[in-house]
Short mmCIF file of C-alpha atoms and ligand atoms in Angstrom, two decimals:
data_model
loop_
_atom_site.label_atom_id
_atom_site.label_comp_id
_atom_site.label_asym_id
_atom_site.label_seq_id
_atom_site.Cartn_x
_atom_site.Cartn_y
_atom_site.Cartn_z
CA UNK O 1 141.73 -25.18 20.81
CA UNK O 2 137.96 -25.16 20.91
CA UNK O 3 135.07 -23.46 22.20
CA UNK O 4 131.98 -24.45 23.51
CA UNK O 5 129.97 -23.10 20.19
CA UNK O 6 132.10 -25.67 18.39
CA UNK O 7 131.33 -28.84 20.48
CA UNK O 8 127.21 -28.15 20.47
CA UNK O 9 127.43 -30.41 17.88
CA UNK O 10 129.70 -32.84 19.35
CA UNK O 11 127.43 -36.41 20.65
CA UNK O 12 130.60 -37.44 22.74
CA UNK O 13 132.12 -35.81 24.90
CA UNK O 14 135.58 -34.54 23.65
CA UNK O 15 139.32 -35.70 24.25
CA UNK O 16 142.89 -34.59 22.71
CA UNK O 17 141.64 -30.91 22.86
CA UNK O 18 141.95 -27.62 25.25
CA UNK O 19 139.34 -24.57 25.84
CA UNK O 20 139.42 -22.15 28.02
CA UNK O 21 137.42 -22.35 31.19
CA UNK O 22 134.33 -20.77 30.40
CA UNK O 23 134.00 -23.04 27.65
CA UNK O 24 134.47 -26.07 29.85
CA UNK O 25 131.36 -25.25 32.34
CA UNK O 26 129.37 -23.94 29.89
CA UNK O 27 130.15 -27.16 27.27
CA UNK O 28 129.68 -29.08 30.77
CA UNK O 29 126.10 -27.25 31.32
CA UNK O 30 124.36 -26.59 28.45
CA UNK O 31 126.18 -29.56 25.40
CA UNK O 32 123.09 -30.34 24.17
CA UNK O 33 123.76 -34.03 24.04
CA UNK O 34 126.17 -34.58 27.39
CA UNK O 35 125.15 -31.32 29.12
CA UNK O 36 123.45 -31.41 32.58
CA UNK O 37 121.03 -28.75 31.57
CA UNK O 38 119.41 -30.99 28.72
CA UNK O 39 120.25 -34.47 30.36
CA UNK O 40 119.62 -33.85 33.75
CA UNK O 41 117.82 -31.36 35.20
CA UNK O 42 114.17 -31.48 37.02
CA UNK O 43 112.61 -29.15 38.82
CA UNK O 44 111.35 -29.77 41.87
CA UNK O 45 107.23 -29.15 42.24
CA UNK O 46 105.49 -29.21 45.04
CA UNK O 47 101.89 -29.88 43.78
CA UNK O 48 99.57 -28.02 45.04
CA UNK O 49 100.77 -24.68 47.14
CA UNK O 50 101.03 -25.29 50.49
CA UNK O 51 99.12 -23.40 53.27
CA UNK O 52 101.30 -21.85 55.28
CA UNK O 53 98.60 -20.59 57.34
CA UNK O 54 97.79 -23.75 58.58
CA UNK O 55 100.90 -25.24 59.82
CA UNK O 56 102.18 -24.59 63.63
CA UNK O 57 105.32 -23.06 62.27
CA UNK O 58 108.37 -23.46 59.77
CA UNK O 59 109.86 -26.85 61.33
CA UNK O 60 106.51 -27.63 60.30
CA UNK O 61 106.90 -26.25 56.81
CA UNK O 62 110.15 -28.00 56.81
CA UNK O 63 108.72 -31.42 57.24
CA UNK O 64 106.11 -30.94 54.60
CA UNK O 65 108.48 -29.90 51.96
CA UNK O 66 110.42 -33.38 53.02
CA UNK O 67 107.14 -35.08 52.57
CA UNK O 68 106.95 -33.79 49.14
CA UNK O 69 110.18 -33.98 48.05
CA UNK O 70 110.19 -37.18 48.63
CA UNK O 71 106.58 -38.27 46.63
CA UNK O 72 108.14 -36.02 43.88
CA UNK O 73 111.56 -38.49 43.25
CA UNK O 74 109.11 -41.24 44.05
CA UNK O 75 106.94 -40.62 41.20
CA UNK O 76 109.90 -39.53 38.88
CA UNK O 77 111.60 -43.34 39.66
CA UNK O 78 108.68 -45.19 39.15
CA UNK O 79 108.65 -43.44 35.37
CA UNK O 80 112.09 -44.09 34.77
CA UNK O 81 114.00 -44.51 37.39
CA UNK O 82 117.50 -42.72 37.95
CA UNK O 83 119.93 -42.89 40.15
CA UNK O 84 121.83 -39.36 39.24
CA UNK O 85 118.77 -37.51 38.43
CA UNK O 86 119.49 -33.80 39.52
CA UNK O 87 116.64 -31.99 41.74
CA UNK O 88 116.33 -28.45 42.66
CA UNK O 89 114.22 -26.18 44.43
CA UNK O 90 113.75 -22.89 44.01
CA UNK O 91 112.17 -19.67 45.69
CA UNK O 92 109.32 -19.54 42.25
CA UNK O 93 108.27 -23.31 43.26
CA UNK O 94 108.08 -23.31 46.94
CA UNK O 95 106.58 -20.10 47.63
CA UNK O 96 104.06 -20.43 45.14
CA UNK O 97 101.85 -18.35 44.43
CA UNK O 98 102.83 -15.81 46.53
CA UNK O 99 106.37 -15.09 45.01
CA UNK O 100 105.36 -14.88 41.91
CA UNK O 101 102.33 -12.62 43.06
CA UNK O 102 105.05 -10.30 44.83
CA UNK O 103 106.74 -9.87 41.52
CA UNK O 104 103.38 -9.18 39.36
CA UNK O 105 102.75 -6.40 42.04
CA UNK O 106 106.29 -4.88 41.39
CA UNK O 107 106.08 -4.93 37.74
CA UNK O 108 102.38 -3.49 37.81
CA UNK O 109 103.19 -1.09 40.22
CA UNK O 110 105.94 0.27 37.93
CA UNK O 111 104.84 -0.13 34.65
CA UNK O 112 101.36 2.38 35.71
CA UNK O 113 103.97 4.44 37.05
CA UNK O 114 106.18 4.78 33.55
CA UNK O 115 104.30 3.29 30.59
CA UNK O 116 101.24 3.36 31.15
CA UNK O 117 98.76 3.75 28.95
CA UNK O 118 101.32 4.86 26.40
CA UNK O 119 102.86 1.54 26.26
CA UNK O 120 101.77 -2.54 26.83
CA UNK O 121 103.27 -4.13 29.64
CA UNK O 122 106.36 -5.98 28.19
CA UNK O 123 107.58 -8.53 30.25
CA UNK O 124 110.51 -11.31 29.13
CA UNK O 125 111.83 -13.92 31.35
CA UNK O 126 115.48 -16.15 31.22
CA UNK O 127 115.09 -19.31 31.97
CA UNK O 128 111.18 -19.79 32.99
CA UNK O 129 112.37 -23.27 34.70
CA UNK O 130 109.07 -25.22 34.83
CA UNK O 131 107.06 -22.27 33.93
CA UNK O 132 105.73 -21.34 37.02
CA UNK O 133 106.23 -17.70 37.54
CA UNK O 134 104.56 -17.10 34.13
CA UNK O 135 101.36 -18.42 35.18
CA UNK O 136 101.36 -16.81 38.85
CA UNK O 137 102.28 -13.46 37.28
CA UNK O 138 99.86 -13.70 34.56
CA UNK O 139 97.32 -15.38 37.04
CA UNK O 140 97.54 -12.12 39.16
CA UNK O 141 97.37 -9.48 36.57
CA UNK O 142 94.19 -11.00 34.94
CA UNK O 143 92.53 -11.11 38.50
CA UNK O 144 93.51 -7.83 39.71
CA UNK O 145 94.71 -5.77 36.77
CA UNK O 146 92.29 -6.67 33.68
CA UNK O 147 93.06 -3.43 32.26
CA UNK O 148 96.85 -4.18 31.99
CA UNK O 149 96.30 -7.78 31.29
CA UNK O 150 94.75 -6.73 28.29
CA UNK O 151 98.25 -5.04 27.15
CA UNK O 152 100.78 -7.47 28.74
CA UNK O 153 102.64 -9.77 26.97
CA UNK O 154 104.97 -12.27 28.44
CA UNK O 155 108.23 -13.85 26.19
CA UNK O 156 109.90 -16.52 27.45
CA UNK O 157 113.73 -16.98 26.10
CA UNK O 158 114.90 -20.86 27.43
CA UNK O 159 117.90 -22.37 26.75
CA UNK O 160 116.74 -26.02 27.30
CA UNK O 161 114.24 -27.51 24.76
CA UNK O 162 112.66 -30.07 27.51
CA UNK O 163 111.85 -26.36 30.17
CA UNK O 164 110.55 -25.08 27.25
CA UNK O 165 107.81 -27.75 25.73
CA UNK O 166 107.25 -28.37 29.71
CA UNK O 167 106.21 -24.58 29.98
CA UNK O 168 104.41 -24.62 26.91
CA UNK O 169 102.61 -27.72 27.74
CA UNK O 170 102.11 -26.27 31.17
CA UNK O 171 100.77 -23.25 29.50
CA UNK O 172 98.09 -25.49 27.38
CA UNK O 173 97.36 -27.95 29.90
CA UNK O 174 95.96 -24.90 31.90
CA UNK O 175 94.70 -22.81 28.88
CA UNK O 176 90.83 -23.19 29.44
CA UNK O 177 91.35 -22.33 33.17
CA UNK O 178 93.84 -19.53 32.93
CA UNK O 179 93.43 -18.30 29.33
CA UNK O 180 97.13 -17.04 29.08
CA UNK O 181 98.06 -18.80 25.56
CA UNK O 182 97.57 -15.57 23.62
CA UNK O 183 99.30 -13.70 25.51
CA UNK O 184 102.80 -15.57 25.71
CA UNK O 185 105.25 -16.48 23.65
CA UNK O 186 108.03 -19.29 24.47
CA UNK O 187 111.25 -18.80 22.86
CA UNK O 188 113.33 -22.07 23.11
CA UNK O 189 116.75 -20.55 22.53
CA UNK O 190 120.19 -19.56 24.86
CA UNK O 191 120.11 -15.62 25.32
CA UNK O 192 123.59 -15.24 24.06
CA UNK O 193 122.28 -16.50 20.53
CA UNK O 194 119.58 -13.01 20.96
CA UNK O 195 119.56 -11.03 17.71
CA UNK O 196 116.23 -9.04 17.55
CA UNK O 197 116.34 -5.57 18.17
CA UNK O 198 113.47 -4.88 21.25
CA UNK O 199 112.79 -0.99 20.71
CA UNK O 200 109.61 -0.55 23.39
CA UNK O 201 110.25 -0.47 27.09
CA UNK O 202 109.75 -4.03 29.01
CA UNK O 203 111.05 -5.94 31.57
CA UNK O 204 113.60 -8.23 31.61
CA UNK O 205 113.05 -11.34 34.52
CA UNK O 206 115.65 -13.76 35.85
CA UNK O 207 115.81 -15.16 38.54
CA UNK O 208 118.64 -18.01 39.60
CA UNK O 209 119.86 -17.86 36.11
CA UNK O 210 123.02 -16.10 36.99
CA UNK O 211 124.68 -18.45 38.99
CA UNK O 212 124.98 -21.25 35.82
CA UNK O 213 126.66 -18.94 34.00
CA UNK O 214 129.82 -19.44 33.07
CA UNK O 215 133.07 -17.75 34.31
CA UNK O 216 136.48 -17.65 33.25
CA UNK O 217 138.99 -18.25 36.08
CA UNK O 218 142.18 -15.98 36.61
CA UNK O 219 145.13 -16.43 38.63
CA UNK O 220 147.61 -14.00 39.30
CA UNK O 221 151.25 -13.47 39.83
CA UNK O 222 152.20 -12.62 43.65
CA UNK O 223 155.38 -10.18 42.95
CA UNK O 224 154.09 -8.36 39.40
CA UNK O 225 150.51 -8.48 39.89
CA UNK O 226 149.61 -9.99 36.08
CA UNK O 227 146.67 -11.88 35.35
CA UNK O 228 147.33 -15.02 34.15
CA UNK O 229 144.11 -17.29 32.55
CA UNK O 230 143.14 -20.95 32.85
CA UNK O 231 142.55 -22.99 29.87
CA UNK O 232 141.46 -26.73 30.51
CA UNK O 233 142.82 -29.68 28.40
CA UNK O 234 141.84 -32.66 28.08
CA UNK O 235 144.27 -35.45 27.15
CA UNK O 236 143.98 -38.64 25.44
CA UNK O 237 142.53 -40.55 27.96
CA UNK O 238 139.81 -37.82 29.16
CA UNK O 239 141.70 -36.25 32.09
CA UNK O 240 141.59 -33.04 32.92
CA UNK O 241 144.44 -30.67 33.60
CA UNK O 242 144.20 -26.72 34.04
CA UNK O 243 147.07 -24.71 33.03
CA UNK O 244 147.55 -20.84 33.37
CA UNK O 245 148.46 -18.36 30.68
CA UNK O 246 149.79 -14.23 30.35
CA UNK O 247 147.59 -14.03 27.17
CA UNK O 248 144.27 -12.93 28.43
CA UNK O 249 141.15 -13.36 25.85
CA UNK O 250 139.57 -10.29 24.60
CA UNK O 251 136.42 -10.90 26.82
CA UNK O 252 138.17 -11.79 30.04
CA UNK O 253 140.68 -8.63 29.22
CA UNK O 254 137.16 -6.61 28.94
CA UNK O 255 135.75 -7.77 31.87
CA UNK O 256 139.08 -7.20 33.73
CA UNK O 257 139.12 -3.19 32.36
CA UNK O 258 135.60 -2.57 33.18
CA UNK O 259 135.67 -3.70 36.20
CA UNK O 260 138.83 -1.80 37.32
CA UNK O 261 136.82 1.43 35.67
CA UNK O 262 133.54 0.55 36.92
CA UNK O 263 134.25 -0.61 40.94
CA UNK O 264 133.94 2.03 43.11
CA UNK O 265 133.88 -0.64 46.14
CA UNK O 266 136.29 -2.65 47.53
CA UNK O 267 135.59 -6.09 46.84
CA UNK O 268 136.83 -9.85 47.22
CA UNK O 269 140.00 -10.84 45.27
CA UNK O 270 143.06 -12.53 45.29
CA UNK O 271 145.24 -9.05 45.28
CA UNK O 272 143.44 -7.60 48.11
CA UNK O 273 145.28 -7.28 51.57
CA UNK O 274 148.59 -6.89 52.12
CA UNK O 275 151.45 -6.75 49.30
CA UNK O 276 154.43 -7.22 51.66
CA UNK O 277 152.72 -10.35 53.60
CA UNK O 278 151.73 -11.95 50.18
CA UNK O 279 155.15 -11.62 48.53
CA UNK O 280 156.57 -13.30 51.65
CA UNK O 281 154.29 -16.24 51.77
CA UNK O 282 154.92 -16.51 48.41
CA UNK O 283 158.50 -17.31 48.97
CA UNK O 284 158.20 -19.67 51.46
CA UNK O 285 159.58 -23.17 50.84
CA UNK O 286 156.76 -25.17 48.19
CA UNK O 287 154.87 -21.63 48.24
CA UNK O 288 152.37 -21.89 44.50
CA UNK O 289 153.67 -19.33 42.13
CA UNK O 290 150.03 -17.99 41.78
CA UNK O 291 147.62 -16.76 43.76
CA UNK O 292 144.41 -18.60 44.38
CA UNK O 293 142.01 -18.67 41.30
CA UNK O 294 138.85 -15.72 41.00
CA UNK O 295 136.39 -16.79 39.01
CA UNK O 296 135.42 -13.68 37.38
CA UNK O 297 131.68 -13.77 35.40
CA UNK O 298 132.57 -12.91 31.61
CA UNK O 299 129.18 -14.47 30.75
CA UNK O 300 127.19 -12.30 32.71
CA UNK O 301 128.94 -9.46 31.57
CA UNK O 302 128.46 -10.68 27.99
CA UNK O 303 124.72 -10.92 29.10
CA UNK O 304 124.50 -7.23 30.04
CA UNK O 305 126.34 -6.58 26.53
CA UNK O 306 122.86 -8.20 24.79
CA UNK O 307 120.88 -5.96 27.45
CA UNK O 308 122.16 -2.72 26.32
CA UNK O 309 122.33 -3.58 22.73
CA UNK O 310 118.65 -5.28 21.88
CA UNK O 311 117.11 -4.47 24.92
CA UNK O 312 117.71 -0.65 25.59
CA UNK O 313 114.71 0.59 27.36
CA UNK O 314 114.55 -2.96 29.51
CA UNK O 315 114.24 -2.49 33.28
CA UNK O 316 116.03 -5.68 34.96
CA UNK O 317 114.35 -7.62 37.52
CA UNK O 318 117.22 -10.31 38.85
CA UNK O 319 117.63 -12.63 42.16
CA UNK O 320 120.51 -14.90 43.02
CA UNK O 321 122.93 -15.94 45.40
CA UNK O 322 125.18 -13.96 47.01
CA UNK O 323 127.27 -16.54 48.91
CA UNK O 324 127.21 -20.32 48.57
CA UNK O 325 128.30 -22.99 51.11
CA UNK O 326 130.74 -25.63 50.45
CA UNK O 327 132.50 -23.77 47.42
CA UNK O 328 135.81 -25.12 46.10
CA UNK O 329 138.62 -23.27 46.72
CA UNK O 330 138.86 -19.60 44.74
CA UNK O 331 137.48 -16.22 45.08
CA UNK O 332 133.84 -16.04 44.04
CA UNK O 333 134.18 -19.84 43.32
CA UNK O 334 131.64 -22.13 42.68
CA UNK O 335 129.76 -24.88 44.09
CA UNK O 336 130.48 -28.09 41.78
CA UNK O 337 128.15 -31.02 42.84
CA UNK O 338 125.96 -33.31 41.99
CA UNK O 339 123.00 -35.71 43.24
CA UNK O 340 123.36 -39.59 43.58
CA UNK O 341 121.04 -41.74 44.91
CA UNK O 342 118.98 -38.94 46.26
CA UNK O 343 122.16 -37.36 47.96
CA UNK O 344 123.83 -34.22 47.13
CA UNK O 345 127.33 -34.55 46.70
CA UNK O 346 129.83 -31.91 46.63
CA UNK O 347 133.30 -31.99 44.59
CA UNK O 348 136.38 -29.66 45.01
CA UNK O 349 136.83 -28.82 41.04
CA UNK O 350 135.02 -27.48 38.08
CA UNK O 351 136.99 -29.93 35.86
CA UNK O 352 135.02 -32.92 36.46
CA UNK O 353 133.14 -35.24 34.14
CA UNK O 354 130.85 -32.52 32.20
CA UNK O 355 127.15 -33.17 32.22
CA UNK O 356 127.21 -35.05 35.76
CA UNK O 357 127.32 -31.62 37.98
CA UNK O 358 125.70 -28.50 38.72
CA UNK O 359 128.28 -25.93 38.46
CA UNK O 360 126.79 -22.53 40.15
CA UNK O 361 128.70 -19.50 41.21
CA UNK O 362 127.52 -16.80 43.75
CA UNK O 363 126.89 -13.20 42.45
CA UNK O 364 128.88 -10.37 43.63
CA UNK O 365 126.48 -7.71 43.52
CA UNK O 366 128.68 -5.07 44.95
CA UNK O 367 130.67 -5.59 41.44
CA UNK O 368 128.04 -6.54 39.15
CA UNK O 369 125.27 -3.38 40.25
CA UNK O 370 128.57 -1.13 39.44
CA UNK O 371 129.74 -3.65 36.01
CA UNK O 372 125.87 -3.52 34.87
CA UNK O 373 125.54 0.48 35.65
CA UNK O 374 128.37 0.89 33.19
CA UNK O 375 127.53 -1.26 30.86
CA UNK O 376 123.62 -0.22 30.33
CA UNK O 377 124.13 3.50 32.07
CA UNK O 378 120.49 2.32 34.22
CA UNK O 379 120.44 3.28 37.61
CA UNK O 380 120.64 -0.08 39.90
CA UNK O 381 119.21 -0.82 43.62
CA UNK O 382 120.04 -4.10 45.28
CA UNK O 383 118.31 -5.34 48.08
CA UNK O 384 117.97 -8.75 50.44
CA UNK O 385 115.20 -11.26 48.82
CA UNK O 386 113.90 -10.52 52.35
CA UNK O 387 113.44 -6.65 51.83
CA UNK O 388 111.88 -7.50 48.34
CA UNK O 389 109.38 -9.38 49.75
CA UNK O 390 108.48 -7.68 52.92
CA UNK O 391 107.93 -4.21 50.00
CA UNK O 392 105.91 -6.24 47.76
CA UNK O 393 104.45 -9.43 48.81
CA UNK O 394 101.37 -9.87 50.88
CA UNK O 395 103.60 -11.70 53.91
CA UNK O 396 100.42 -12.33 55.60
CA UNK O 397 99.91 -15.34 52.75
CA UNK O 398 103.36 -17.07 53.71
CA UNK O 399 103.08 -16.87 57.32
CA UNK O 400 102.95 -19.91 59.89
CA UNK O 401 100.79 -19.79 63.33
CA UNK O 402 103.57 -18.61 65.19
CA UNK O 403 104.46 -15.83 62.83
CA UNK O 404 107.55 -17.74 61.16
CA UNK O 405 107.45 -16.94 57.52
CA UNK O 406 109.77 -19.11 55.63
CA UNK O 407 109.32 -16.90 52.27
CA UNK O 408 110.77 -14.63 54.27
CA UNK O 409 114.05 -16.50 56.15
CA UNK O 410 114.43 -19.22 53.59
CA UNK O 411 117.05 -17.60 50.87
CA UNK O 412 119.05 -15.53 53.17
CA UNK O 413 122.00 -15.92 50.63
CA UNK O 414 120.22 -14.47 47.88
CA UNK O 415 119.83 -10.60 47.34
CA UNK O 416 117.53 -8.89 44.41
CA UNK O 417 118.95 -6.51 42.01
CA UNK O 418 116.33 -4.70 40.15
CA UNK O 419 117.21 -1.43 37.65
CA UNK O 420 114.84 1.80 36.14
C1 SAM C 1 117.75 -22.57 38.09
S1 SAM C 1 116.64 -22.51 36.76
C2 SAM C 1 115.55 -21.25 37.36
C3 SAM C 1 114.18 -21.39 36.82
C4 SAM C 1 113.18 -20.33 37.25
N1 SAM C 1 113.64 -18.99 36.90
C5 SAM C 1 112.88 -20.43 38.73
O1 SAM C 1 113.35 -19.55 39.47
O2 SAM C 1 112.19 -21.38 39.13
C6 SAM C 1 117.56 -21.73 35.45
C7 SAM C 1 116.80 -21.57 34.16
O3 SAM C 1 117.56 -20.78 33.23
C8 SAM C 1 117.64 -21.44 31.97
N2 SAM C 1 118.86 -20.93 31.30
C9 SAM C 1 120.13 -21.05 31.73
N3 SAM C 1 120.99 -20.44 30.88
C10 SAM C 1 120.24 -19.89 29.88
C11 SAM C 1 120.56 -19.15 28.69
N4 SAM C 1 121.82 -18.86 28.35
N5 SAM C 1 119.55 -18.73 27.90
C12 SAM C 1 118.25 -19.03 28.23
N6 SAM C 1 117.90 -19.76 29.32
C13 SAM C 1 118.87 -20.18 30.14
C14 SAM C 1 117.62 -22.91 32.37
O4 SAM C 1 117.31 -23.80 31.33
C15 SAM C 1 116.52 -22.88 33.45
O5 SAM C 1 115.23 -22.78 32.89
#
């Protein structure tokens, strides 16, 4: 039995062992020498921001961004070309500068209201990506808050050592421009590894960081009810095979009991529905002996664990999404795919080759708001990215010439979580 602390070290990926799940995807995302955080991953970025004012509407916007995209994987092959190379987008890079602007406002707005001038504006970020929202928050505050940009300081905690030298070289290349350097501080380690004790108030960013974290996955008995938890081995030859389990680990048991104390809202899950017509499906001729899987997020909650215990007078800024398409089968189950020759492709497990695909789950907010509440005791509001946006951006900046704003219909699936 291993874990996915004990194969960091491990150059090859490993065979003849077992793990539970959450140790498969997060060995699979974040191994430092097979993982497709470290070996993959680019961010997509579009250059210069584009003017939304200018184009006739989003179809418009649309075939820009395809324009882009495109030079973007162009210039990446001609470096070093690769057929498997993974490329996302996300709300930070395309709706530059404005998103990030939207957030500055938020956090200014709220730290006058709270700390100010007792305390300096405190802000710390998961997984900065290419950097971007660092400089477009920073950028704002310096142009329209020089009074607070004198007391902010922005920390950057990054998992992968190629984000953060990007962001730090990002952060240089733009130093005589932007003047930022002394005010941030990159911190090129995973969050769960966080041992410093953070007495003052600040803010805690991240945004699409969730959704690669890993989850342990729980079946359940149809007639008694009892959890039963996966553990993935992997024979001799480097197949895969998921088998199910009464002993629960201590952090999936956690999770389990504070969610049962903490939900006050129904919410998906393989036990919901009717008893009567589950137990009689379940005896049907060739009928599985366990429900469907749930992926249930044990990382996260391990995540809000480091919140409350280093972090205790953070206020949590978080996006993500709240459903995904093309998920494989499960309750809040992921999306496992990957990108080859410029296509994405989509597979129907999480036990796949690890380091070739993105594995990213959607966030139940309806379970983490009341999981996080209990864990932190912070009050919680959730919102659509949409409502975030139209309360604190400057729309007029994203719209098109017919009024479409794609910062504000692009990312319908994600919601906003943010807590006092
Ligand atoms: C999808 S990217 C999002 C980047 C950026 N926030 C944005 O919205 O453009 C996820 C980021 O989180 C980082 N990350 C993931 N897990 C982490 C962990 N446990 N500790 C620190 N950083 C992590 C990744 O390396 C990456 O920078």
């Amino acid at each position: 039995m291993v874990t996915s602390d004990i194969l960091r070290s491990r150059r090859e990926r490993p065979k003849r062992v077992k793990m539970l799940a959450r140790d498969f995807i997060e060995d699979s995302l974040y191994n430092p020498h097979y993982g497709y955080f470290p070996k993959q991953v680019v961010i997509f970025s579009p250059g210069q921001p584009f003017d939304f004012n200018s184009m006739a509407n989003e179809p418009e916007f649309y075939t820009q961004l395809g324009e882009r995209y495109t030079a973007f994987e162009d210039a990446l092959d001609a470096e070093v070309p690769n057929e498997s190379r993974q490329l996302w987008h996300t709300p930070t890079e395309l709706f530059r500068p404005y998103y990030g602007e939207a957030i500055a406002r938020y956090l200014v707005t709220n730290y006058k209201l709270s700390n100010y001038p007792l305390h300096d504006l405190i802000i710390y970020e998961l997984g900065a990506g290419n950097g971007t929202l660092m400089l477009n928050i920073l950028d704002f505050i310096r142009d329209f808050e020089p009074d607070v940009y004198a007391r902010t300081k922005f920390k950057v905690i990054e998992i992968s050592s190629a984000l953060a030298s990007l962001q730090t070289s990002q952060l240089m290349k733009t130093a005589s421009s932007r003047g930022h350097t002394d005010h941030v501080e990159i911190i090129n380690r995973s969050v769960f590894a966080w041992d410093t004790y953070v007495p003052a108030p600040c803010y805690f960013l991240a945004l699409e960081v969730f959704d690669n974290f890993a989850h342990d996955s729980i079946r359940y008995d149809p007639f008694t009810e009892e959890p039963l938890q996966c553990t993935v081995l992997i024979d001799n030859s480097g197949d895969f095979w998921e088998f199910y389990t009464k002993h629960i680990d201590p952090v999936a048991a956690r999770f389990l009991r504070v969610r049962h104390a903490a939900c006050s809202r129904p919410f998906d899950h393989p036990l919901q529905g009717s008893r009567f017509i589950r137990q009689l499906k379940s005896r049907l001729p060739l009928a599985p002996n366990m429900t469907v899987p749930e992926y249930v997020p044990t990382r996260l909650m391990q995540f809000f664990d480091i919140l409350r215990e280093y972090f205790p007078l953070h206020q949590l800024l978080t996006s993500d999404f709240h459903a995904l398409p093309d998920a494989v089968k499960g309750y809040n189950a992921p999306v496992v795919q990957t990108r080859y020759q410029r296509r994405t492709v989509p597979v129907t497990t999480p036990y796949v080759q690890q380091g070739y695909f993105d594995i990213l789950f959607p966030t139940d907010f309806a379970v983490i708001e009341d999981v996080y509440r209990a864990i932190t005791g912070k009050l919680t509001r959730v919102m659509a990215h949409e409502e975030f946006l139209k309360r604190w951006a400057y729309v007029e900046d994203s719209a098109t010439k017919s009024g479409e704003n794609p910062m504000l219909s692009w990312y319908k699936n994600s919601s906003v979580m943010i807590s006092t």
